[in-house]
mmCIF file of C-alpha atoms in Angstrom:
data_model
loop_
_atom_site.group_PDB
_atom_site.id
_atom_site.type_symbol
_atom_site.label_atom_id
_atom_site.label_comp_id
_atom_site.label_asym_id
_atom_site.label_seq_id
_atom_site.Cartn_x
_atom_site.Cartn_y
_atom_site.Cartn_z
ATOM 1 C CA MET A 1 -2.233 -49.865 14.375
ATOM 2 C CA ASP A 2 -0.345 -48.282 11.457
ATOM 3 C CA GLU A 3 3.282 -48.693 10.435
ATOM 4 C CA LEU A 4 4.673 -45.721 12.315
ATOM 5 C CA GLU A 5 2.747 -46.621 15.462
ATOM 6 C CA LEU A 6 4.554 -49.948 15.265
ATOM 7 C CA MET A 7 7.771 -47.970 14.793
ATOM 8 C CA ASP A 8 6.895 -46.054 17.974
ATOM 9 C CA ASP A 9 6.693 -49.357 19.817
ATOM 10 C CA ALA A 10 10.037 -50.422 18.392
ATOM 11 C CA ILE A 11 11.707 -47.462 20.121
ATOM 12 C CA GLY A 12 9.511 -47.470 23.185
ATOM 13 C CA GLU A 13 6.739 -44.918 22.521
ATOM 14 C CA GLY A 14 3.777 -45.914 24.636
ATOM 15 C CA ASP A 15 5.070 -49.474 25.115
ATOM 16 C CA GLU A 16 6.961 -49.915 28.341
ATOM 17 C CA ASP A 17 8.118 -53.398 27.408
ATOM 18 C CA ALA A 18 9.247 -52.966 23.816
ATOM 19 C CA GLN A 19 12.243 -55.169 23.112
ATOM 20 C CA GLY A 20 14.736 -55.190 20.273
ATOM 21 C CA GLY A 21 14.537 -57.785 17.518
ATOM 22 C CA ASP A 22 17.017 -60.379 16.328
ATOM 23 C CA GLY A 23 19.043 -57.974 14.165
ATOM 24 C CA GLN A 24 17.068 -58.739 11.003
ATOM 25 C CA LEU A 25 15.008 -55.968 9.409
ATOM 26 C CA TYR A 26 11.534 -56.430 7.964
ATOM 27 C CA GLU A 27 9.783 -54.280 5.375
ATOM 28 C CA HIS A 28 6.579 -52.618 6.572
ATOM 29 C CA PHE A 29 6.014 -49.940 3.943
ATOM 30 C CA ARG A 30 7.313 -49.274 0.417
ATOM 31 C CA ILE A 31 6.830 -46.488 -2.079
ATOM 32 C CA GLU A 32 8.523 -45.600 -5.366
ATOM 33 C CA VAL A 33 9.054 -41.901 -6.012
ATOM 34 C CA ASP A 34 7.211 -40.767 -9.124
ATOM 35 C CA ARG A 35 9.118 -40.003 -12.287
ATOM 36 C CA GLY A 36 9.729 -36.293 -12.635
ATOM 37 C CA GLN A 37 9.621 -35.664 -8.864
ATOM 38 C CA GLU A 38 11.641 -32.572 -7.938
ATOM 39 C CA PRO A 39 14.156 -33.031 -5.072
ATOM 40 C CA LEU A 40 12.223 -32.847 -1.778
ATOM 41 C CA ARG A 41 13.100 -33.618 1.848
ATOM 42 C CA ILE A 42 12.084 -37.181 2.635
ATOM 43 C CA ASP A 43 10.230 -36.254 5.832
ATOM 44 C CA LYS A 44 8.038 -33.825 3.882
ATOM 45 C CA TYR A 45 7.577 -36.299 1.024
ATOM 46 C CA LEU A 46 6.481 -39.136 3.318
ATOM 47 C CA SER A 47 4.188 -36.904 5.373
ATOM 48 C CA GLU A 48 2.330 -36.246 2.108
ATOM 49 C CA HIS A 49 2.260 -39.897 1.029
ATOM 50 C CA MET A 50 1.673 -41.839 4.285
ATOM 51 C CA GLN A 51 -1.806 -41.498 5.727
ATOM 52 C CA HIS A 52 -2.321 -40.221 9.280
ATOM 53 C CA GLN A 53 1.402 -39.603 9.870
ATOM 54 C CA THR A 54 2.947 -36.476 11.312
ATOM 55 C CA ARG A 55 6.236 -35.103 10.132
ATOM 56 C CA ASN A 56 7.635 -35.441 13.660
ATOM 57 C CA ARG A 57 6.963 -39.180 13.722
ATOM 58 C CA ILE A 58 8.554 -39.618 10.316
ATOM 59 C CA GLN A 59 11.607 -37.676 11.507
ATOM 60 C CA ALA A 60 11.799 -39.932 14.574
ATOM 61 C CA ALA A 61 11.683 -42.986 12.321
ATOM 62 C CA ALA A 62 14.536 -41.599 10.233
ATOM 63 C CA GLU A 63 16.627 -40.774 13.313
ATOM 64 C CA ALA A 64 16.132 -44.337 14.542
ATOM 65 C CA GLY A 65 17.442 -45.688 11.205
ATOM 66 C CA PHE A 66 14.116 -47.151 10.083
ATOM 67 C CA ILE A 67 13.732 -45.272 6.788
ATOM 68 C CA HIS A 68 15.817 -46.697 3.940
ATOM 69 C CA VAL A 69 16.314 -45.455 0.384
ATOM 70 C CA CYS A 70 17.555 -47.252 -2.710
ATOM 71 C CA SER A 71 18.233 -45.174 -5.816
ATOM 72 C CA ALA A 72 16.699 -46.197 -9.123
ATOM 73 C CA ALA A 73 20.146 -47.169 -10.478
ATOM 74 C CA ASP A 74 21.014 -49.283 -7.430
ATOM 75 C CA HIS A 75 17.605 -50.911 -7.517
ATOM 76 C CA LEU A 76 18.214 -52.076 -11.092
ATOM 77 C CA GLN A 77 21.469 -53.682 -9.891
ATOM 78 C CA GLY A 78 19.643 -55.528 -7.117
ATOM 79 C CA LYS A 79 21.192 -53.505 -4.283
ATOM 80 C CA GLU A 80 19.402 -52.883 -0.989
ATOM 81 C CA GLY A 81 18.458 -49.499 0.418
ATOM 82 C CA LYS A 82 20.438 -47.708 3.102
ATOM 83 C CA PRO A 83 19.244 -45.664 6.115
ATOM 84 C CA VAL A 84 18.838 -41.946 5.495
ATOM 85 C CA LYS A 85 18.218 -38.944 7.745
ATOM 86 C CA SER A 86 15.119 -36.783 7.523
ATOM 87 C CA ASN A 87 16.908 -34.091 5.477
ATOM 88 C CA TYR A 88 17.644 -36.527 2.617
ATOM 89 C CA LYS A 89 16.109 -35.243 -0.609
ATOM 90 C CA VAL A 90 14.174 -37.818 -2.594
ATOM 91 C CA ARG A 91 14.713 -38.104 -6.321
ATOM 92 C CA SER A 92 12.804 -39.538 -9.226
ATOM 93 C CA GLY A 93 12.751 -43.337 -9.080
ATOM 94 C CA ASP A 94 13.943 -43.685 -5.468
ATOM 95 C CA ILE A 95 12.590 -46.718 -3.606
ATOM 96 C CA ILE A 96 11.700 -45.742 -0.019
ATOM 97 C CA THR A 97 11.040 -48.443 2.576
ATOM 98 C CA LEU A 98 10.177 -48.459 6.264
ATOM 99 C CA MET A 99 12.279 -51.236 7.815
ATOM 100 C CA LEU A 100 11.611 -52.404 11.374
ATOM 101 C CA ASP A 101 13.370 -54.964 13.537
ATOM 102 C CA ARG A 102 10.318 -57.211 13.818
ATOM 103 C CA PRO A 103 7.979 -58.988 11.396
ATOM 104 C CA HIS A 104 4.769 -57.372 10.252
ATOM 105 C CA PHE A 105 1.897 -58.459 12.462
ATOM 106 C CA ASP A 106 -1.797 -58.218 11.789
ATOM 107 C CA THR A 107 -2.811 -55.565 14.308
ATOM 108 C CA THR A 108 -6.524 -55.597 13.524
ATOM 109 C CA ILE A 109 -8.437 -55.143 16.781
ATOM 110 C CA GLU A 110 -10.793 -58.020 17.510
ATOM 111 C CA PRO A 111 -13.065 -57.895 20.585
ATOM 112 C CA GLU A 112 -11.779 -59.894 23.558
ATOM 113 C CA ASP A 113 -13.834 -60.738 26.634
ATOM 114 C CA ILE A 114 -11.744 -58.855 29.192
ATOM 115 C CA PRO A 115 -13.270 -57.244 32.320
ATOM 116 C CA LEU A 116 -13.704 -53.486 31.912
ATOM 117 C CA ASP A 117 -14.253 -51.067 34.804
ATOM 118 C CA VAL A 118 -16.707 -48.497 33.393
ATOM 119 C CA ARG A 119 -17.253 -45.489 35.650
ATOM 120 C CA TYR A 120 -19.635 -43.576 33.345
ATOM 121 C CA GLU A 121 -21.294 -44.217 29.997
ATOM 122 C CA ASP A 122 -23.764 -42.557 27.627
ATOM 123 C CA ASP A 123 -24.384 -42.512 23.870
ATOM 124 C CA ALA A 124 -21.375 -40.292 23.137
ATOM 125 C CA LEU A 125 -18.640 -41.469 25.469
ATOM 126 C CA MET A 126 -17.583 -43.515 28.450
ATOM 127 C CA VAL A 127 -15.062 -43.026 31.246
ATOM 128 C CA ILE A 128 -13.143 -46.128 32.287
ATOM 129 C CA TYR A 129 -10.628 -47.066 34.954
ATOM 130 C CA LYS A 130 -7.439 -48.809 33.826
ATOM 131 C CA PRO A 131 -5.596 -50.904 36.417
ATOM 132 C CA ALA A 132 -1.807 -50.859 36.610
ATOM 133 C CA GLY A 133 -0.187 -53.541 34.466
ATOM 134 C CA MET A 134 -2.699 -53.366 31.639
ATOM 135 C CA VAL A 135 -1.392 -52.270 28.239
ATOM 136 C CA VAL A 136 -3.544 -49.620 26.550
ATOM 137 C CA HIS A 137 -2.800 -50.206 22.845
ATOM 138 C CA PRO A 138 -1.445 -53.251 21.026
ATOM 139 C CA GLY A 139 2.296 -53.102 20.466
ATOM 140 C CA CYS A 140 5.354 -55.269 20.204
ATOM 141 C CA GLY A 141 4.875 -58.240 22.495
ATOM 142 C CA ASN A 142 1.349 -57.141 23.462
ATOM 143 C CA PHE A 143 -0.953 -57.862 20.535
ATOM 144 C CA HIS A 144 -3.762 -59.253 22.686
ATOM 145 C CA GLY A 145 -5.306 -58.573 26.078
ATOM 146 C CA THR A 146 -5.062 -54.789 25.859
ATOM 147 C CA LEU A 147 -7.494 -52.130 26.959
ATOM 148 C CA VAL A 148 -8.663 -51.438 23.393
ATOM 149 C CA HIS A 149 -9.538 -55.134 22.991
ATOM 150 C CA ALA A 150 -11.639 -54.900 26.155
ATOM 151 C CA ILE A 151 -13.352 -51.739 24.890
ATOM 152 C CA ALA A 152 -14.082 -53.453 21.564
ATOM 153 C CA TRP A 153 -15.824 -56.298 23.435
ATOM 154 C CA HIS A 154 -17.824 -53.920 25.616
ATOM 155 C CA LEU A 155 -19.060 -52.025 22.527
ATOM 156 C CA ARG A 156 -19.320 -55.041 20.207
ATOM 157 C CA GLU A 157 -23.080 -54.641 19.767
ATOM 158 C CA LEU A 158 -22.851 -50.949 18.922
ATOM 159 C CA PRO A 159 -23.067 -50.937 15.087
ATOM 160 C CA THR A 160 -21.510 -47.474 14.731
ATOM 161 C CA TYR A 161 -18.382 -48.332 16.747
ATOM 162 C CA ASP A 162 -15.467 -49.785 14.798
ATOM 163 C CA PRO A 163 -12.434 -50.451 17.043
ATOM 164 C CA ASN A 164 -10.158 -50.109 14.001
ATOM 165 C CA ASP A 165 -11.485 -46.668 13.059
ATOM 166 C CA PRO A 166 -9.153 -43.925 14.384
ATOM 167 C CA GLN A 167 -12.108 -41.507 14.425
ATOM 168 C CA VAL A 168 -13.489 -43.222 17.543
ATOM 169 C CA GLY A 169 -12.004 -44.807 20.648
ATOM 170 C CA LEU A 170 -9.536 -43.692 23.299
ATOM 171 C CA VAL A 171 -8.828 -39.969 23.294
ATOM 172 C CA HIS A 172 -5.621 -40.168 25.369
ATOM 173 C CA ARG A 173 -3.302 -42.751 26.948
ATOM 174 C CA ILE A 174 -1.538 -43.580 30.176
ATOM 175 C CA ASP A 175 1.457 -45.880 30.618
ATOM 176 C CA LYS A 176 1.073 -49.597 31.183
ATOM 177 C CA ASP A 177 2.087 -49.442 34.863
ATOM 178 C CA THR A 178 0.103 -46.285 35.635
ATOM 179 C CA SER A 179 -3.437 -46.703 36.955
ATOM 180 C CA GLY A 180 -6.359 -44.342 36.522
ATOM 181 C CA LEU A 181 -9.072 -42.748 34.422
ATOM 182 C CA LEU A 182 -9.403 -42.549 30.633
ATOM 183 C CA VAL A 183 -12.147 -41.267 28.332
ATOM 184 C CA VAL A 184 -13.402 -43.136 25.251
ATOM 185 C CA ALA A 185 -15.305 -41.487 22.396
ATOM 186 C CA LYS A 186 -18.072 -43.568 20.830
ATOM 187 C CA THR A 187 -18.651 -41.242 17.871
ATOM 188 C CA PRO A 188 -16.386 -39.256 15.534
ATOM 189 C CA GLU A 189 -18.060 -36.042 16.689
ATOM 190 C CA ALA A 190 -17.315 -36.825 20.335
ATOM 191 C CA LYS A 191 -13.682 -37.674 19.587
ATOM 192 C CA THR A 192 -13.204 -34.473 17.596
ATOM 193 C CA SER A 193 -14.631 -32.378 20.433
ATOM 194 C CA LEU A 194 -12.679 -34.130 23.162
ATOM 195 C CA GLY A 195 -9.516 -34.147 21.071
ATOM 196 C CA LYS A 196 -9.727 -30.369 20.670
ATOM 197 C CA GLN A 197 -10.125 -29.948 24.426
ATOM 198 C CA PHE A 198 -6.989 -31.987 25.067
ATOM 199 C CA PHE A 199 -5.093 -30.133 22.337
ATOM 200 C CA LYS A 200 -6.109 -26.729 23.730
ATOM 201 C CA HIS A 201 -5.300 -27.834 27.320
ATOM 202 C CA GLU A 202 -8.929 -27.277 28.369
ATOM 203 C CA THR A 203 -9.271 -30.590 30.195
ATOM 204 C CA HIS A 204 -8.547 -31.028 33.893
ATOM 205 C CA ARG A 205 -6.288 -33.912 34.875
ATOM 206 C CA SER A 206 -4.512 -34.577 38.136
ATOM 207 C CA TYR A 207 -2.227 -37.431 39.155
ATOM 208 C CA VAL A 208 -0.980 -38.633 42.517
ATOM 209 C CA ALA A 209 2.632 -39.759 42.728
ATOM 210 C CA LEU A 210 5.108 -40.844 45.382
ATOM 211 C CA VAL A 211 8.529 -39.404 44.578
ATOM 212 C CA TRP A 212 11.984 -39.619 46.094
ATOM 213 C CA GLY A 213 13.194 -36.763 48.277
ATOM 214 C CA ASN A 214 11.702 -33.856 50.208
ATOM 215 C CA PHE A 215 10.655 -30.557 48.637
ATOM 216 C CA VAL A 216 11.652 -27.201 50.024
ATOM 217 C CA GLU A 217 8.524 -25.574 48.644
ATOM 218 C CA ASP A 218 4.911 -26.746 48.914
ATOM 219 C CA GLU A 219 4.123 -26.315 45.241
ATOM 220 C CA GLY A 220 5.858 -25.540 41.969
ATOM 221 C CA ARG A 221 5.852 -25.509 38.193
ATOM 222 C CA ILE A 222 8.071 -27.553 35.870
ATOM 223 C CA GLU A 223 8.535 -26.393 32.299
ATOM 224 C CA GLY A 224 10.748 -28.080 29.758
ATOM 225 C CA ASN A 225 10.453 -29.695 26.356
ATOM 226 C CA ILE A 226 10.118 -33.467 26.393
ATOM 227 C CA GLY A 227 11.690 -35.587 23.680
ATOM 228 C CA ARG A 228 13.373 -38.916 23.132
ATOM 229 C CA ASP A 229 16.480 -39.396 25.277
ATOM 230 C CA PRO A 230 19.384 -39.666 22.804
ATOM 231 C CA LYS A 231 21.195 -42.030 25.202
ATOM 232 C CA ASP A 232 18.200 -44.307 25.829
ATOM 233 C CA ARG A 233 15.472 -44.570 23.194
ATOM 234 C CA LEU A 234 13.078 -46.168 25.687
ATOM 235 C CA ARG A 235 13.158 -43.089 27.888
ATOM 236 C CA MET A 236 12.173 -39.437 27.522
ATOM 237 C CA ALA A 237 14.439 -36.526 28.442
ATOM 238 C CA VAL A 238 13.810 -32.864 29.282
ATOM 239 C CA PHE A 239 15.243 -30.085 27.116
ATOM 240 C CA PRO A 240 15.219 -26.286 27.627
ATOM 241 C CA PRO A 241 11.910 -24.495 26.965
ATOM 242 C CA GLY A 242 11.857 -23.113 23.457
ATOM 243 C CA SER A 243 14.394 -25.673 22.296
ATOM 244 C CA GLU A 244 14.038 -27.194 18.845
ATOM 245 C CA THR A 245 14.326 -30.586 20.526
ATOM 246 C CA GLY A 246 11.195 -32.178 21.971
ATOM 247 C CA LYS A 247 7.726 -30.742 22.527
ATOM 248 C CA PRO A 248 6.712 -28.076 25.088
ATOM 249 C CA ALA A 249 5.483 -29.516 28.383
ATOM 250 C CA VAL A 250 4.303 -27.993 31.662
ATOM 251 C CA THR A 251 3.588 -29.830 34.932
ATOM 252 C CA HIS A 252 2.292 -28.226 38.136
ATOM 253 C CA TYR A 253 2.868 -30.053 41.421
ATOM 254 C CA ARG A 254 1.641 -29.678 44.999
ATOM 255 C CA VAL A 255 2.892 -31.462 48.107
ATOM 256 C CA LEU A 256 0.230 -33.641 49.757
ATOM 257 C CA GLU A 257 2.264 -35.424 52.460
ATOM 258 C CA ARG A 258 5.919 -35.533 53.460
ATOM 259 C CA TYR A 259 7.580 -38.700 54.746
ATOM 260 C CA GLY A 260 11.137 -37.425 55.063
ATOM 261 C CA TYR A 261 12.865 -39.410 52.348
ATOM 262 C CA THR A 262 9.845 -39.504 50.030
ATOM 263 C CA THR A 263 6.960 -37.141 49.270
ATOM 264 C CA LEU A 264 3.399 -37.678 48.097
ATOM 265 C CA VAL A 265 2.542 -35.076 45.449
ATOM 266 C CA GLU A 266 -0.343 -34.105 43.223
ATOM 267 C CA CYS A 267 0.597 -33.316 39.614
ATOM 268 C CA ARG A 268 -1.608 -31.342 37.243
ATOM 269 C CA LEU A 269 -0.888 -31.432 33.531
ATOM 270 C CA GLU A 270 -1.108 -28.527 31.119
ATOM 271 C CA THR A 271 0.191 -30.797 28.361
ATOM 272 C CA GLY A 272 0.101 -34.547 27.865
ATOM 273 C CA ARG A 273 3.486 -35.696 26.613
ATOM 274 C CA THR A 274 4.810 -39.248 26.755
ATOM 275 C CA HIS A 275 6.130 -39.993 30.282
ATOM 276 C CA GLN A 276 5.672 -36.295 31.136
ATOM 277 C CA ILE A 277 5.408 -36.580 34.928
ATOM 278 C CA ARG A 278 8.074 -39.266 35.118
ATOM 279 C CA ALA A 279 10.542 -37.270 33.013
ATOM 280 C CA HIS A 280 9.811 -33.906 34.644
ATOM 281 C CA MET A 281 10.145 -35.289 38.175
ATOM 282 C CA LYS A 282 13.457 -36.939 37.367
ATOM 283 C CA HIS A 283 14.603 -33.661 35.797
ATOM 284 C CA ILE A 284 14.141 -31.763 39.086
ATOM 285 C CA GLY A 285 15.798 -34.512 41.121
ATOM 286 C CA HIS A 286 12.689 -36.314 42.393
ATOM 287 C CA PRO A 287 12.221 -39.537 40.362
ATOM 288 C CA LEU A 288 9.027 -41.463 40.968
ATOM 289 C CA PHE A 289 9.396 -44.144 43.621
ATOM 290 C CA ALA A 290 9.942 -47.625 42.106
ATOM 291 C CA ASP A 291 10.160 -46.204 38.557
ATOM 292 C CA GLU A 292 12.791 -48.514 37.097
ATOM 293 C CA ARG A 293 13.116 -46.703 33.773
ATOM 294 C CA TYR A 294 13.853 -43.343 35.393
ATOM 295 C CA GLY A 295 16.070 -44.487 38.230
ATOM 296 C CA GLY A 296 13.460 -44.732 40.967
ATOM 297 C CA CYS A 297 14.272 -48.358 41.833
ATOM 298 C CA GLU A 298 17.500 -47.322 43.567
ATOM 299 C CA ILE A 299 17.724 -46.073 47.156
ATOM 300 C CA LEU A 300 18.078 -42.379 46.389
ATOM 301 C CA ARG A 301 17.432 -40.942 49.867
ATOM 302 C CA GLY A 302 17.754 -42.214 53.398
ATOM 303 C CA GLU A 303 19.989 -44.286 55.606
ATOM 304 C CA ARG A 304 22.757 -46.770 54.892
ATOM 305 C CA THR A 305 21.620 -49.289 57.481
ATOM 306 C CA ALA A 306 20.691 -52.852 56.611
ATOM 307 C CA SER A 307 17.262 -52.382 58.194
ATOM 308 C CA TYR A 308 16.516 -49.360 56.000
ATOM 309 C CA LYS A 309 17.610 -51.209 52.866
ATOM 310 C CA ALA A 310 15.305 -54.070 53.829
ATOM 311 C CA TYR A 311 12.483 -51.598 54.448
ATOM 312 C CA ILE A 312 12.865 -50.048 50.980
ATOM 313 C CA GLN A 313 13.001 -53.473 49.364
ATOM 314 C CA ASN A 314 9.744 -54.361 51.121
ATOM 315 C CA CYS A 315 8.264 -51.132 49.726
ATOM 316 C CA PHE A 316 9.342 -52.074 46.213
ATOM 317 C CA ASN A 317 7.755 -55.495 46.667
ATOM 318 C CA LEU A 318 4.541 -53.934 47.942
ATOM 319 C CA CYS A 319 4.153 -51.692 44.860
ATOM 320 C CA PRO A 320 6.484 -52.981 42.123
ATOM 321 C CA ARG A 321 5.777 -50.221 39.591
ATOM 322 C CA GLN A 322 6.118 -46.475 39.241
ATOM 323 C CA VAL A 323 3.875 -45.055 41.956
ATOM 324 C CA LEU A 324 1.620 -42.970 39.732
ATOM 325 C CA HIS A 325 -2.170 -42.802 39.524
ATOM 326 C CA ALA A 326 -4.402 -40.743 37.204
ATOM 327 C CA LYS A 327 -6.813 -39.666 39.930
ATOM 328 C CA THR A 328 -9.090 -37.042 38.339
ATOM 329 C CA LEU A 329 -10.375 -36.268 34.857
ATOM 330 C CA GLY A 330 -12.529 -33.334 33.805
ATOM 331 C CA PHE A 331 -13.859 -32.189 30.440
ATOM 332 C CA VAL A 332 -16.876 -30.563 28.781
ATOM 333 C CA HIS A 333 -19.383 -33.057 27.436
ATOM 334 C CA PRO A 334 -19.244 -32.907 23.610
ATOM 335 C CA VAL A 335 -23.035 -33.068 23.243
ATOM 336 C CA THR A 336 -24.607 -31.444 26.322
ATOM 337 C CA GLY A 337 -21.892 -28.873 27.035
ATOM 338 C CA GLU A 338 -21.982 -29.911 30.698
ATOM 339 C CA GLN A 339 -18.786 -29.924 32.750
ATOM 340 C CA MET A 340 -17.998 -33.552 33.634
ATOM 341 C CA ASP A 341 -15.628 -34.314 36.511
ATOM 342 C CA PHE A 342 -14.551 -37.761 37.679
ATOM 343 C CA THR A 343 -12.294 -38.999 40.451
ATOM 344 C CA SER A 344 -10.931 -42.416 41.404
ATOM 345 C CA ASP A 345 -9.529 -43.782 44.640
ATOM 346 C CA LEU A 346 -5.905 -44.790 44.880
ATOM 347 C CA PRO A 347 -5.389 -48.477 44.031
ATOM 348 C CA SER A 348 -4.701 -50.890 46.876
ATOM 349 C CA ASP A 349 -0.966 -51.237 46.201
ATOM 350 C CA MET A 350 -0.453 -47.469 46.438
ATOM 351 C CA GLN A 351 -2.628 -47.226 49.531
ATOM 352 C CA ALA A 352 -0.633 -49.954 51.250
ATOM 353 C CA LEU A 353 2.658 -48.287 50.334
ATOM 354 C CA ILE A 354 1.541 -44.879 51.595
ATOM 355 C CA GLU A 355 0.344 -46.392 54.869
ATOM 356 C CA LYS A 356 3.741 -48.042 55.255
ATOM 357 C CA TRP A 357 5.520 -44.680 54.919
ATOM 358 C CA ARG A 358 3.032 -42.999 57.277
ATOM 359 C CA LYS A 359 3.653 -45.679 59.891
ATOM 360 C CA ARG A 360 7.417 -45.311 59.562
ATOM 361 C CA LEU A 361 7.128 -41.534 59.977
ATOM 362 C CA LYS A 362 5.127 -41.951 63.207
ATOM 363 C CA GLU A 363 7.610 -44.431 64.587
#
């Protein structure tokens, strides 16, 4: 994991359990601006001097107060750098540092003997099933026992697979408390091919979710940019399409079953943004059931009776996570050109919860 991926964890990107530090800041990256450097925006400067970093991620780091600058004159006087925004223009001799609220950890991936549910495997790729509760990538508080450690163990005897090489490995992610299918590239060529399919929205992915409320229509389309919630950095928010804030995102949904106060829906993704389904569903007034981060752990629909409150609490206990499952995954094989389609059954906690709502509806 690189420095800005660790920064992502510090503000909640891809790490559901990221926690703040003790108030102290730790240096993770430092660079001195070359003599004779013309004034240049710091986000552009760093995107050219930090490997594998996008300008958007650098801008996010600046907005979070993680990028500090000390002028050459102040540095000579022993002064510390101060946070700057992404439009700050670097000058000759500036000292730029990336300061995070946690110490620098060695994030080298070492194989760990963790059970891995492999649904398909060949020389180019494998499709795996991730259970709910398992962290995908190492991050703050989760530096061991992740899915990538399990993959590293499974492929430990494959000489061409290096778990620390970004040119191979997982092509996409799902949240810690979401279950479902993921594809892993064993070769750089396979990852390039699969990555292009995801980027061009040529893959087929569908999720099953239980959400609060009943829908008037049987199917619909949600479009809205997704970006960091300015009021809660651990959550994503939806902004108007075409906005300069966030990235474009489109979710299609279809009603599978109605239970009165909740609805089982299928969601198909055109894009794959962080927390896309969770944020989009909250945006249209249907948060995922039991999704604590997006308000789904409150009783949002139903009765005020003590028995109903007890019933909902029993539901939360039965499936104590956002009720979301990555059910299907389809893509074109990077070597054979064959269309590959995979599906996975709902996990037992979701099945039990759905049966509980079905039984209540009958009664």
